[in-house]
XYZ file of C-alpha atoms in Angstrom:
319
model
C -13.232 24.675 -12.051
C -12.989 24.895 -16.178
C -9.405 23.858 -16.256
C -10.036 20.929 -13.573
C -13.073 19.717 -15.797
C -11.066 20.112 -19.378
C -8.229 17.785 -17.605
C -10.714 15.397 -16.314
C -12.434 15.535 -20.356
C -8.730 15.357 -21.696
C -8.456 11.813 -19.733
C -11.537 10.323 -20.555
C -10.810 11.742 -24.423
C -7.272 9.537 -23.869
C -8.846 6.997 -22.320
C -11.502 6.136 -25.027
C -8.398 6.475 -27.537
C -6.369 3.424 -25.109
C -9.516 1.904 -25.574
C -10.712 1.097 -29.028
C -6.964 0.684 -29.687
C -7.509 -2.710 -27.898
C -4.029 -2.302 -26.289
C -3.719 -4.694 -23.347
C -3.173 -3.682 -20.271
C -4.208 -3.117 -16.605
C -3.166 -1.017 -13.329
C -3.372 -2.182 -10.009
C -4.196 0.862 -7.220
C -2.053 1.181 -3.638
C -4.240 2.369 -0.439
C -2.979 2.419 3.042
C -5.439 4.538 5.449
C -8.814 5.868 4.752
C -10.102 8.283 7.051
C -12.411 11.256 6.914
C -9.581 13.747 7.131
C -7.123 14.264 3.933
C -3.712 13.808 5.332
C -0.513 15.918 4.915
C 1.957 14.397 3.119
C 4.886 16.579 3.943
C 4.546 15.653 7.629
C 2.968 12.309 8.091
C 4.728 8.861 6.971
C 0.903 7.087 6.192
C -0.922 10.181 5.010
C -4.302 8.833 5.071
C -7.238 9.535 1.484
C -10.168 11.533 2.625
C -13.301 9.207 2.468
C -14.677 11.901 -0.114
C -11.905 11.112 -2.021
C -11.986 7.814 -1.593
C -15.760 7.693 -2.641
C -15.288 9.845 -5.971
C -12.680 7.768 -6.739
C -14.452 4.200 -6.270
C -17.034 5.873 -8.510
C -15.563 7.188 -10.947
C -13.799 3.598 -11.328
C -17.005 1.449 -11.379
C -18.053 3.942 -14.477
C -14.869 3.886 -16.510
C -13.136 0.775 -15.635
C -13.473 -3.082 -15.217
C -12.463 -3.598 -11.161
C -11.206 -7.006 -10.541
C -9.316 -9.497 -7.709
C -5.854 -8.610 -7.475
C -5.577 -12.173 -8.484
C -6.676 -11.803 -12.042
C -5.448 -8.287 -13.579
C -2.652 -10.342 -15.779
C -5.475 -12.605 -16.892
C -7.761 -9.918 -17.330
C -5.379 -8.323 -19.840
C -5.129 -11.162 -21.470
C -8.949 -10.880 -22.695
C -8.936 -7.018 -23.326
C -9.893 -6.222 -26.637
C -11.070 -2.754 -28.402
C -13.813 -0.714 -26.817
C -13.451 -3.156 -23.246
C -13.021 -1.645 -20.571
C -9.360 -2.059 -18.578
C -9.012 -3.808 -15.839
C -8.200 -2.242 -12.720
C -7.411 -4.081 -9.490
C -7.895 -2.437 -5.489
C -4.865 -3.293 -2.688
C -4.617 -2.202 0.925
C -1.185 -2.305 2.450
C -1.000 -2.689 6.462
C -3.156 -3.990 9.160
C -5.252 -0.759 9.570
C -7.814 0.028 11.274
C -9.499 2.259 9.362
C -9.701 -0.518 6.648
C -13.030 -1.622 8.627
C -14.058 1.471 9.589
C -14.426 3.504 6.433
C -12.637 1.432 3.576
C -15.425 -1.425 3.128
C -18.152 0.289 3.893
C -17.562 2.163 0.720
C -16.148 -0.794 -1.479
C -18.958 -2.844 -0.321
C -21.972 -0.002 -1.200
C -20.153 0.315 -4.751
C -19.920 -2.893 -4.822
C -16.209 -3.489 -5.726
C -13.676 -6.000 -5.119
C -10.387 -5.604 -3.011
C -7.072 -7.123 -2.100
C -6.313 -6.524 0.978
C -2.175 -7.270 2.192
C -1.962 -8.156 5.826
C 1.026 -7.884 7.915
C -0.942 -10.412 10.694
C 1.620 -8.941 13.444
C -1.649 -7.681 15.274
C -3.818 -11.270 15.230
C -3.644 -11.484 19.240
C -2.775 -7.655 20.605
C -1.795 -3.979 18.820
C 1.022 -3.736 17.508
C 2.774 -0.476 15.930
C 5.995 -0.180 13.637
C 9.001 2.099 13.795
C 6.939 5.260 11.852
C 3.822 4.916 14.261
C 6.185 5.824 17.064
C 7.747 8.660 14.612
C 4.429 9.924 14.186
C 2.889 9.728 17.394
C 6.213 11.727 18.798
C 5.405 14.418 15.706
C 1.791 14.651 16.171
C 3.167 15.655 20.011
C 5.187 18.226 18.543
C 8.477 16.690 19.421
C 11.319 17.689 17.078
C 13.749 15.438 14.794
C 16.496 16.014 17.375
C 13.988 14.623 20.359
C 13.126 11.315 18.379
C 16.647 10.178 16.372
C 20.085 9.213 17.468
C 22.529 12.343 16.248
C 23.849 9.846 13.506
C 20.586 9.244 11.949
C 19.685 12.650 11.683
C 23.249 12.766 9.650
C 22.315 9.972 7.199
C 19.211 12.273 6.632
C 20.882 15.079 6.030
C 23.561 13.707 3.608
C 20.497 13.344 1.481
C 21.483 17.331 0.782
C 18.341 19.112 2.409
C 19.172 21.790 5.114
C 16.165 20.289 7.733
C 15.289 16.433 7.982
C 11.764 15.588 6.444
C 9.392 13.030 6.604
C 10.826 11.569 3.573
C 14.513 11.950 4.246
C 14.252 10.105 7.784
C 12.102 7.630 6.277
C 14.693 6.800 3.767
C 17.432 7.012 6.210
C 15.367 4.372 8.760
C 14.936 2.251 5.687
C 18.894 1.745 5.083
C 19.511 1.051 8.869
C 20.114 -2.768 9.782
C 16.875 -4.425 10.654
C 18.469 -4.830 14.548
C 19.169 -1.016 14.494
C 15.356 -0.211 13.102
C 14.103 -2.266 16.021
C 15.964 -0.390 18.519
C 14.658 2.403 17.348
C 11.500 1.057 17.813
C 11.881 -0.163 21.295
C 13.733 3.384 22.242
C 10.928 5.573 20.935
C 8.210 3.480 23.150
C 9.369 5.490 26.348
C 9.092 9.243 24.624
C 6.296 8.978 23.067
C 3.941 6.919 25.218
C 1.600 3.939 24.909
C 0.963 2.337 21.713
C -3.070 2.777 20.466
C -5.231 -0.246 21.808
C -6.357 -0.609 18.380
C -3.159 -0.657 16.086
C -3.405 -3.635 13.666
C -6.242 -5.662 13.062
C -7.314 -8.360 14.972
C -8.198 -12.056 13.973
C -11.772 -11.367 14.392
C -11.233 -8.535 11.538
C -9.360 -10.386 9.756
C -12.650 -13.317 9.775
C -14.382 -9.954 8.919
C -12.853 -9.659 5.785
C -12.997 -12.950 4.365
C -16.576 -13.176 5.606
C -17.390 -10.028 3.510
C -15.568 -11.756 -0.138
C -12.388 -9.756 0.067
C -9.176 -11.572 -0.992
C -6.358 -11.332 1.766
C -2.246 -11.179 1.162
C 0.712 -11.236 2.453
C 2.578 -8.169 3.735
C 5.324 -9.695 5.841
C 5.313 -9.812 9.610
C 7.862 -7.133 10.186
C 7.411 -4.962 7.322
C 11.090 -5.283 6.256
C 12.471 -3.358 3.393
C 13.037 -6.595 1.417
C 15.345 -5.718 -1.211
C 17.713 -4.046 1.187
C 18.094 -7.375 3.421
C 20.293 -10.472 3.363
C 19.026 -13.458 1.670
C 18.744 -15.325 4.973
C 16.347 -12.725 6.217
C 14.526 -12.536 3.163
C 13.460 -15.968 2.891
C 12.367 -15.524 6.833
C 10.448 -12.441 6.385
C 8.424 -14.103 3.215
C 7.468 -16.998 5.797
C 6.935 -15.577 9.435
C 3.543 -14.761 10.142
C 2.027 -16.173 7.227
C 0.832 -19.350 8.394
C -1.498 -17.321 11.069
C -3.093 -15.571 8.302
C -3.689 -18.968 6.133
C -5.428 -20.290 9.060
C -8.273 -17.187 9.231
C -8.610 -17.407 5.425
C -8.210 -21.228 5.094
C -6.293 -21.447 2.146
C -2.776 -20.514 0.747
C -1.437 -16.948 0.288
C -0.593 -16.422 -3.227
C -0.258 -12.714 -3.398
C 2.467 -10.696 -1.689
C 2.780 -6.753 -1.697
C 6.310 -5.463 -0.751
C 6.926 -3.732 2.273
C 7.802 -0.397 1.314
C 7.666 -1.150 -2.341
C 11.417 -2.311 -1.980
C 11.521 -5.206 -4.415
C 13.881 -6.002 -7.427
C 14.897 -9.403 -9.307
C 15.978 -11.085 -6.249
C 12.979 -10.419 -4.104
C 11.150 -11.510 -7.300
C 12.693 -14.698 -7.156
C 12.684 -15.670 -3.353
C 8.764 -14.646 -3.373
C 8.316 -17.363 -6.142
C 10.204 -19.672 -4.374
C 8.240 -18.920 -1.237
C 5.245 -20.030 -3.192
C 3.489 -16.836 -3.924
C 2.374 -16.322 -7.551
C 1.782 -12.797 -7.711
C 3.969 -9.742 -6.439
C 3.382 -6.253 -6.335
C 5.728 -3.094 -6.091
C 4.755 0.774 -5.677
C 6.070 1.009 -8.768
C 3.436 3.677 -10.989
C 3.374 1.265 -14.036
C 0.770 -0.061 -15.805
C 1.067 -4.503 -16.553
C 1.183 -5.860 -19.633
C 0.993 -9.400 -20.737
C 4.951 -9.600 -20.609
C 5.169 -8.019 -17.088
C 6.741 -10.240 -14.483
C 4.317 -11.467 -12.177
C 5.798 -11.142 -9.038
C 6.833 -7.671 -10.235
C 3.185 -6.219 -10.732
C 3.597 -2.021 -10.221
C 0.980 -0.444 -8.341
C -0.546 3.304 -8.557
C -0.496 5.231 -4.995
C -4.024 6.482 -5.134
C -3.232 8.369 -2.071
C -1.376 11.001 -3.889
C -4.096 12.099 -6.467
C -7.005 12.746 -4.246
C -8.749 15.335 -6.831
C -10.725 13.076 -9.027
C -9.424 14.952 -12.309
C -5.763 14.475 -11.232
C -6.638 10.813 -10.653
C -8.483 10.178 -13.603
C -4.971 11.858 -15.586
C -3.160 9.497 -13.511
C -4.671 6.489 -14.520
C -5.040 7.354 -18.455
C -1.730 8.300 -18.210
C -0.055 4.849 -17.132
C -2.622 3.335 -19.513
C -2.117 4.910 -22.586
């Protein structure tokens, strides 16, 4: 307990020091599922935060740090000056359900803004993706070999570890052709049973979340690994599925978060011609003025559920 409270001293000591230096900056935070369990990251592919963690961590945030839209953190850093506070801006990737459930409850008693990046595949019925099935057939304690063709299992293992992983197979998924990763999909539906009735969030939710102040983006229809696509597809998976989205919020989407963080100069590019005006990665780096703004990196908060490890975290990319 000393050494966890001397880290979490060290960060506010660094922090205070990023501060009065008036350097300009800002870090935007990644969430995907909030439940009251702490997830296992070495066997699930959405390990979800702990709503304890989640709670210490909204906290500690509203104390130390100036929470904003993620429509304004490049503004914001535009008017940080010595002794402000930085800003810091909330996403949610994926049409969860546990965004309702535990996630605004929370962000609406601290009274914090959030972003929240929609897929809008689930508007009308659920719908899973190509890692729900994985992890439905896992959570059944069906094996690698049970799950994956014999040639994905190779991909995964030319990554050079001796047994596939949650990573690995994710990675090896990811480089598959989007027609393949959709087979996969289909194929999987048969071993490891019905989909959830409440996968994906439904347009009522979705009117839940704009009713309740929080902004809404885009997360593409088919969650897509965007920089590993054609251009054709690209352009598509920027478009498809938004327009149901505009219609519950009523306005233009001008915020996109990659699927998989999979985004580079080109995606940049085709985003902005798509119309959207800010971009963000799951690259850990902080934005400054000069940082591309359809290139905005994003902190997985997910990862650094002790509060001292996640105040480090966040002093770190600032400083």
């Amino acid at each position: 307990a000393g050494a966890r409270r001397t880290r979490g001293q060290r960060a506010r000591a660094r922090l205070y020091r990023a501060r009065v230096s008036g350097r300009r900056t800002c870090v935007a935070l990644l969430y995907h599922r909030i439940e009251p369990r702490l997830g296992d990251p070495a066997r699930e592919f959405s390990p979800p935060l702990s709503c304890a963690a989640f709670t210490a961590q909204l906290e500690y945030l509203a104390c130390h740090y100036h929470v904003v839209s993620a429509a304004e953190p490049l503004g914001a850093v535009r008017v940080v000056g010595p002794g402000r506070r930085f800003p810091v801006a909330l996403t949610f990737d994926d049409d969860s359900p546990t965004h309702l459930r535990w996630a605004v409850p929370e962000l609406q008693r601290v009274g914090l803004p959030a972003t929240f990046f929609l897929n809008g595949a689930s508007l009308e019925k659920p719908r899973t993706y190509w890692w729900d099935r994985l992890q439905m057939g896992l959570d059944r304690g069906m094996s690698w070999e049970q799950l994956v063709p014999r040639d994905l299992l190779a991909a995964a293992a030319a990554a050079g570890v001796a047994e596939p992983t949650v990573a690995t197979m994710a990675e090896a998924v990811l480089r598959l052709a989007p027609a393949a990763r959709l087979a996969l999909h289909r194929d999987l539906g048969p071993l490891v049973g019905p989909d959830p009735d409440d996968a994906g969030i439904r347009e009522d939710e979705v009117l839940a979340l704009v009713a309740a102040g929080f902004a809404i983006g885009f997360h593409t229809r088919d969650h897509e690994p965007l920089s590993l696509v054609d251009d054709a597809t690209l352009l598509e998976q920027l478009r498809d599925g938004r327009d149901g989205l505009e219609r519950l919020c009523g306005h233009e989407l001008e915020a996109v978060a990659y699927p998989h963080g999979k985004a580079d100069p080109r995606v940049a590019r085709a985003a902005r011609e798509a119309g959207f005006r800010l971009g963000f990665t799951v690259e850990p780096a902080a934005a400054k003025p000069s940082t591309d703004a359809l290139l905005v990196g994003r902190l997985d908060a997910t990862v650094v559920p002790v509060i001292d490890d996640f105040s480090v975290a966040l002093a770190g990319l600032l400083a």
